[in-house]
Amino acid sequence: MTEATGSRRSVSPTDDSVEQAEVIPIGSRGSRHESEGDVPPPDVDDVLPPPGATGSDRFVLSTEQWRGLFVRAATEVFGEAWEPQLARFLAFLRRRITGDYAVDEFGFDAEITQRFFLSALRPLAERWFRVEVRGIENIPTEGGALVVSNHSGTVPIDGLMTMVSVHDHSGRFLRPLGADLVFRLPVIGAMARKGGATLACQEDAERMLGQGELVGVWPEGFKGVGKPFSHRYKLQRFGRGGFVAAALRTGVPIVPLSVVGAEEIYPLVGNIPSLARLIGVPYIPITPFFPLLGPLGLIPLPSKWLLEFGEPIRTDEYDAGAAEDPMLVFNVTDQVRETIQQTLYSLLMQRESVFR
Amino acid sequence: MASVGRVVLVTGVSRDLGLKFARAAAEHPGVDRVIGVDVVPPRGDIGGVSFVRADIRNPIIAKVIAKEDVDTVVHMSVIATPGSTGGRTTMKELNVIGTMQLLAACQKSPQVRQLVVKSTTTVYGASHRDPAMFTEEMEPRHAARSGYAKDVAEIEGYVRGLARRRPDVSVTVLRCANVIGPEVRSPIADYLRLPLVPTVLGFDPRLQFLHERDLLTAMCHAVATGQPGTFNVAGSGVLPLSQILRRLGRATVPIPGFALGQVGNTLKRFGLGEFSPELRAFLTFGRGVDTTRMRTELGFSPVYSTVAALDDFGADLRPTGGRAERVLGSLEQRLDRAPAFVGGPHSDLPDLSDLPEAPGGARD
């Protein structure tokens, strides 16, 4: 669509020959277009004023030219079989704007997530961070499971990258559990729910796991994302072990996930706690490039990422009342934490450098 | 409890839902008499209901219960907005003091065997810290400090008190989701009927509905079975507000959350409805309730899902938006009529001659 808009916009220059030259797509994947020569010169009787035309006939384009441009743009966007493609796309758009789709009780919109959110994040995962996934076979192909991961990177991009990687490698949607701050924020909160997230609380975690979903949790929370760069790859406290209790109650396996690379995307070297308190956010990050370079400083550094899913820790072997036993919950929590920490160290040893 | 010849007292019959329930109950074979109580007489056909003009805020209600040998009390007069009754003070008095008087009368009367209270899921509140689906055991994350939600929380407290003091009375509390239907007047129904619907900028709450007819069936079911307990009653499934408004074809205007109160005040001046704090929170964060207990313990399943209830509500609502949909529709028709694309950019496609406008139009 954007390309279509682009070529249409380029029609506005006044000179006819310039405009003809501009709309030829460079490196187009369709065949070369020979139609330029065939387009008849603008005929005064058979013209359509382009949008924004002031009435001067220097701005007018013939119907034929319009059609040629449209067909070219459509071919550019949808390929040679643009017509059925476009029809399908229009049908999809129409279904969306008439509200003819379904979301689950958590507000998860699978269609939008798959078509837009994940597609938008995929280039970031594949090209920018070059995410390498290991041990994907540890994610069960069906049934509930709890993916527990370390958390880092100042901005929780690691969660988004994990969602893309899990979906692309295992075909399952990862349903993240988010902090309540996420759902207080406009736009972000609404998008999080559409993307499959829900509030990180006992009730929702158990409900999702009970429904056989693949749930992702980052027990370090803001302590993990907002830790200074000097503390990188040192796991923070794992909450109160609520995630272990949820897994024990629903009897689903815990899959430890170690993410290497996210720590370096925004090296957090400073914080403004007083301002953070004033706004009501956990921290205001200062990185070597932000706020120094302004919006440019928001570009994450292109570190090389490694995601390793560890062997699942079974919880269905414990008794029914295991979740009420704090000692057991602490032990399992420590086991998960240790596994992730050890895997982080071994991944760091294997990594050639931060950016390669 | 289903003894032959029951005498049912229904409060709040001056309002639409109360009267409809009273009429439905009067036609029930197991029910002998239905006594409708309210401060103002109901408008329209009251069917087999005998109306008694009484204010539940004073002890006269006890005399009515005693004189008529009432054995089943159905409390439906908890109101959500001050509306025509006057200010918030009157509303609170009607809701809380009225309920206290009614419950006191029930406690005194040895004949009363059953109490059914129509409560609401508003009692759970709406905040960013809410779980996705509330079950009956869950408490609101923030206790309501004012308004309807606080009234309902207090009323439920008094009802629990009665259940404790009179264990022989079977007490059923139905926490109903937002009731909609073609004829329903409620804050949310009025909101959805606005020609230009203001939404909270950046938020897309999940809403859950109960169809008017399902509400009446659920109330009748509760009276007939006498299953005690507290139950969430709602249609299955949730809908995001954006999807609701698209399905209804409403034109929308996003407004920052803090300005919504101002918009509400303006609307109130024109008598188009208002945005109470509960409604504002609801339209920001939404709410979903778990209805497992309704299906298993109460043994009731609504006929209408949330989507079906909404579609019925929107059936005779004239769309005010949907321009983009019409543009897309006509575009699709053109594409269908166009000859198959075979000859590359040279092929003759007369129908597509004005299409360059269309992708832009589709995006609004």
mmCIF file with all atom_site columns, N, CA and C in Angstrom, chain B residues 226-247:
data_model
loop_
_atom_site.group_PDB
_atom_site.id
_atom_site.type_symbol
_atom_site.label_atom_id
_atom_site.label_alt_id
_atom_site.label_comp_id
_atom_site.label_asym_id
_atom_site.label_entity_id
_atom_site.label_seq_id
_atom_site.pdbx_PDB_ins_code
_atom_site.Cartn_x
_atom_site.Cartn_y
_atom_site.Cartn_z
_atom_site.occupancy
_atom_site.B_iso_or_equiv
_atom_site.pdbx_formal_charge
_atom_site.auth_seq_id
_atom_site.auth_comp_id
_atom_site.auth_asym_id
_atom_site.auth_atom_id
_atom_site.pdbx_PDB_model_num
ATOM 1  N N  . GLY B 1 226 ? -34.491 -21.575 43.073 1.00 0.00 ? 226 GLY B N  1
ATOM 2  C CA . GLY B 1 226 ? -34.108 -21.219 44.429 1.00 0.00 ? 226 GLY B CA 1
ATOM 3  C C  . GLY B 1 226 ? -32.698 -21.606 44.792 1.00 0.00 ? 226 GLY B C  1
ATOM 4  N N  . GLN B 1 227 ? -31.826 -21.679 43.807 1.00 0.00 ? 227 GLN B N  1
ATOM 5  C CA . GLN B 1 227 ? -30.423 -22.006 44.068 1.00 0.00 ? 227 GLN B CA 1
ATOM 6  C C  . GLN B 1 227 ? -29.742 -20.829 44.768 1.00 0.00 ? 227 GLN B C  1
ATOM 7  N N  . PRO B 1 228 ? -29.302 -21.019 46.015 1.00 0.00 ? 228 PRO B N  1
ATOM 8  C CA . PRO B 1 228 ? -28.677 -19.880 46.699 1.00 0.00 ? 228 PRO B CA 1
ATOM 9  C C  . PRO B 1 228 ? -27.243 -19.653 46.217 1.00 0.00 ? 228 PRO B C  1
ATOM 10 N N  . GLY B 1 229 ? -26.776 -18.438 46.379 1.00 0.00 ? 229 GLY B N  1
ATOM 11 C CA . GLY B 1 229 ? -25.393 -18.124 46.021 1.00 0.00 ? 229 GLY B CA 1
ATOM 12 C C  . GLY B 1 229 ? -25.307 -16.846 45.221 1.00 0.00 ? 229 GLY B C  1
ATOM 13 N N  . THR B 1 230 ? -24.067 -16.508 44.873 1.00 0.00 ? 230 THR B N  1
ATOM 14 C CA . THR B 1 230 ? -23.808 -15.321 44.058 1.00 0.00 ? 230 THR B CA 1
ATOM 15 C C  . THR B 1 230 ? -23.310 -15.789 42.701 1.00 0.00 ? 230 THR B C  1
ATOM 16 N N  . PHE B 1 231 ? -23.895 -15.257 41.657 1.00 0.00 ? 231 PHE B N  1
ATOM 17 C CA . PHE B 1 231 ? -23.548 -15.733 40.318 1.00 0.00 ? 231 PHE B CA 1
ATOM 18 C C  . PHE B 1 231 ? -23.330 -14.563 39.369 1.00 0.00 ? 231 PHE B C  1
ATOM 19 N N  . ASN B 1 232 ? -22.266 -14.678 38.564 1.00 0.00 ? 232 ASN B N  1
ATOM 20 C CA . ASN B 1 232 ? -22.110 -13.758 37.440 1.00 0.00 ? 232 ASN B CA 1
ATOM 21 C C  . ASN B 1 232 ? -23.039 -14.222 36.337 1.00 0.00 ? 232 ASN B C  1
ATOM 22 N N  . VAL B 1 233 ? -23.782 -13.304 35.763 1.00 0.00 ? 233 VAL B N  1
ATOM 23 C CA . VAL B 1 233 ? -24.670 -13.656 34.648 1.00 0.00 ? 233 VAL B CA 1
ATOM 24 C C  . VAL B 1 233 ? -24.290 -12.777 33.468 1.00 0.00 ? 233 VAL B C  1
ATOM 25 N N  . ALA B 1 234 ? -23.830 -13.419 32.396 1.00 0.00 ? 234 ALA B N  1
ATOM 26 C CA . ALA B 1 234 ? -23.396 -12.658 31.225 1.00 0.00 ? 234 ALA B CA 1
ATOM 27 C C  . ALA B 1 234 ? -23.382 -13.565 30.016 1.00 0.00 ? 234 ALA B C  1
ATOM 28 N N  . GLY B 1 235 ? -23.511 -12.961 28.863 1.00 0.00 ? 235 GLY B N  1
ATOM 29 C CA . GLY B 1 235 ? -23.387 -13.707 27.619 1.00 0.00 ? 235 GLY B CA 1
ATOM 30 C C  . GLY B 1 235 ? -21.956 -14.163 27.442 1.00 0.00 ? 235 GLY B C  1
ATOM 31 N N  . SER B 1 236 ? -21.741 -15.242 26.684 1.00 0.00 ? 236 SER B N  1
ATOM 32 C CA . SER B 1 236 ? -20.371 -15.741 26.533 1.00 0.00 ? 236 SER B CA 1
ATOM 33 C C  . SER B 1 236 ? -19.593 -14.846 25.580 1.00 0.00 ? 236 SER B C  1
ATOM 34 N N  . GLY B 1 237 ? -18.315 -14.751 25.822 1.00 0.00 ? 237 GLY B N  1
ATOM 35 C CA . GLY B 1 237 ? -17.428 -13.988 24.948 1.00 0.00 ? 237 GLY B CA 1
ATOM 36 C C  . GLY B 1 237 ? -17.354 -12.526 25.334 1.00 0.00 ? 237 GLY B C  1
ATOM 37 N N  . VAL B 1 238 ? -16.261 -11.904 24.957 1.00 0.00 ? 238 VAL B N  1
ATOM 38 C CA . VAL B 1 238 ? -16.105 -10.463 25.169 1.00 0.00 ? 238 VAL B CA 1
ATOM 39 C C  . VAL B 1 238 ? -15.846 -9.816  23.815 1.00 0.00 ? 238 VAL B C  1
ATOM 40 N N  . LEU B 1 239 ? -16.140 -8.526  23.738 1.00 0.00 ? 239 LEU B N  1
ATOM 41 C CA . LEU B 1 239 ? -15.894 -7.774  22.504 1.00 0.00 ? 239 LEU B CA 1
ATOM 42 C C  . LEU B 1 239 ? -15.132 -6.510  22.856 1.00 0.00 ? 239 LEU B C  1
ATOM 43 N N  . PRO B 1 240 ? -14.098 -6.185  22.102 1.00 0.00 ? 240 PRO B N  1
ATOM 44 C CA . PRO B 1 240 ? -13.469 -4.882  22.309 1.00 0.00 ? 240 PRO B CA 1
ATOM 45 C C  . PRO B 1 240 ? -14.421 -3.777  21.834 1.00 0.00 ? 240 PRO B C  1
ATOM 46 N N  . LEU B 1 241 ? -14.359 -2.647  22.490 1.00 0.00 ? 241 LEU B N  1
ATOM 47 C CA . LEU B 1 241 ? -15.264 -1.546  22.142 1.00 0.00 ? 241 LEU B CA 1
ATOM 48 C C  . LEU B 1 241 ? -15.124 -1.153  20.677 1.00 0.00 ? 241 LEU B C  1
ATOM 49 N N  . SER B 1 242 ? -13.876 -1.170  20.166 1.00 0.00 ? 242 SER B N  1
ATOM 50 C CA . SER B 1 242 ? -13.677 -0.782  18.763 1.00 0.00 ? 242 SER B CA 1
ATOM 51 C C  . SER B 1 242 ? -14.487 -1.694  17.848 1.00 0.00 ? 242 SER B C  1
ATOM 52 N N  . GLN B 1 243 ? -14.482 -2.980  18.168 1.00 0.00 ? 243 GLN B N  1
ATOM 53 C CA . GLN B 1 243 ? -15.222 -3.926  17.340 1.00 0.00 ? 243 GLN B CA 1
ATOM 54 C C  . GLN B 1 243 ? -16.728 -3.716  17.468 1.00 0.00 ? 243 GLN B C  1
ATOM 55 N N  . ILE B 1 244 ? -17.170 -3.409  18.682 1.00 0.00 ? 244 ILE B N  1
ATOM 56 C CA . ILE B 1 244 ? -18.595 -3.149  18.914 1.00 0.00 ? 244 ILE B CA 1
ATOM 57 C C  . ILE B 1 244 ? -19.059 -1.997  18.042 1.00 0.00 ? 244 ILE B C  1
ATOM 58 N N  . LEU B 1 245 ? -18.282 -0.906  18.064 1.00 0.00 ? 245 LEU B N  1
ATOM 59 C CA . LEU B 1 245 ? -18.685 0.281   17.321 1.00 0.00 ? 245 LEU B CA 1
ATOM 60 C C  . LEU B 1 245 ? -18.620 0.030   15.819 1.00 0.00 ? 245 LEU B C  1
ATOM 61 N N  . ARG B 1 246 ? -17.698 -0.806  15.388 1.00 0.00 ? 246 ARG B N  1
ATOM 62 C CA . ARG B 1 246 ? -17.654 -1.148  13.968 1.00 0.00 ? 246 ARG B CA 1
ATOM 63 C C  . ARG B 1 246 ? -18.868 -1.972  13.591 1.00 0.00 ? 246 ARG B C  1
ATOM 64 N N  . ARG B 1 247 ? -19.209 -2.916  14.443 1.00 0.00 ? 247 ARG B N  1
ATOM 65 C CA . ARG B 1 247 ? -20.374 -3.756  14.133 1.00 0.00 ? 247 ARG B CA 1
ATOM 66 C C  . ARG B 1 247 ? -21.643 -2.928  14.091 1.00 0.00 ? 247 ARG B C  1
#
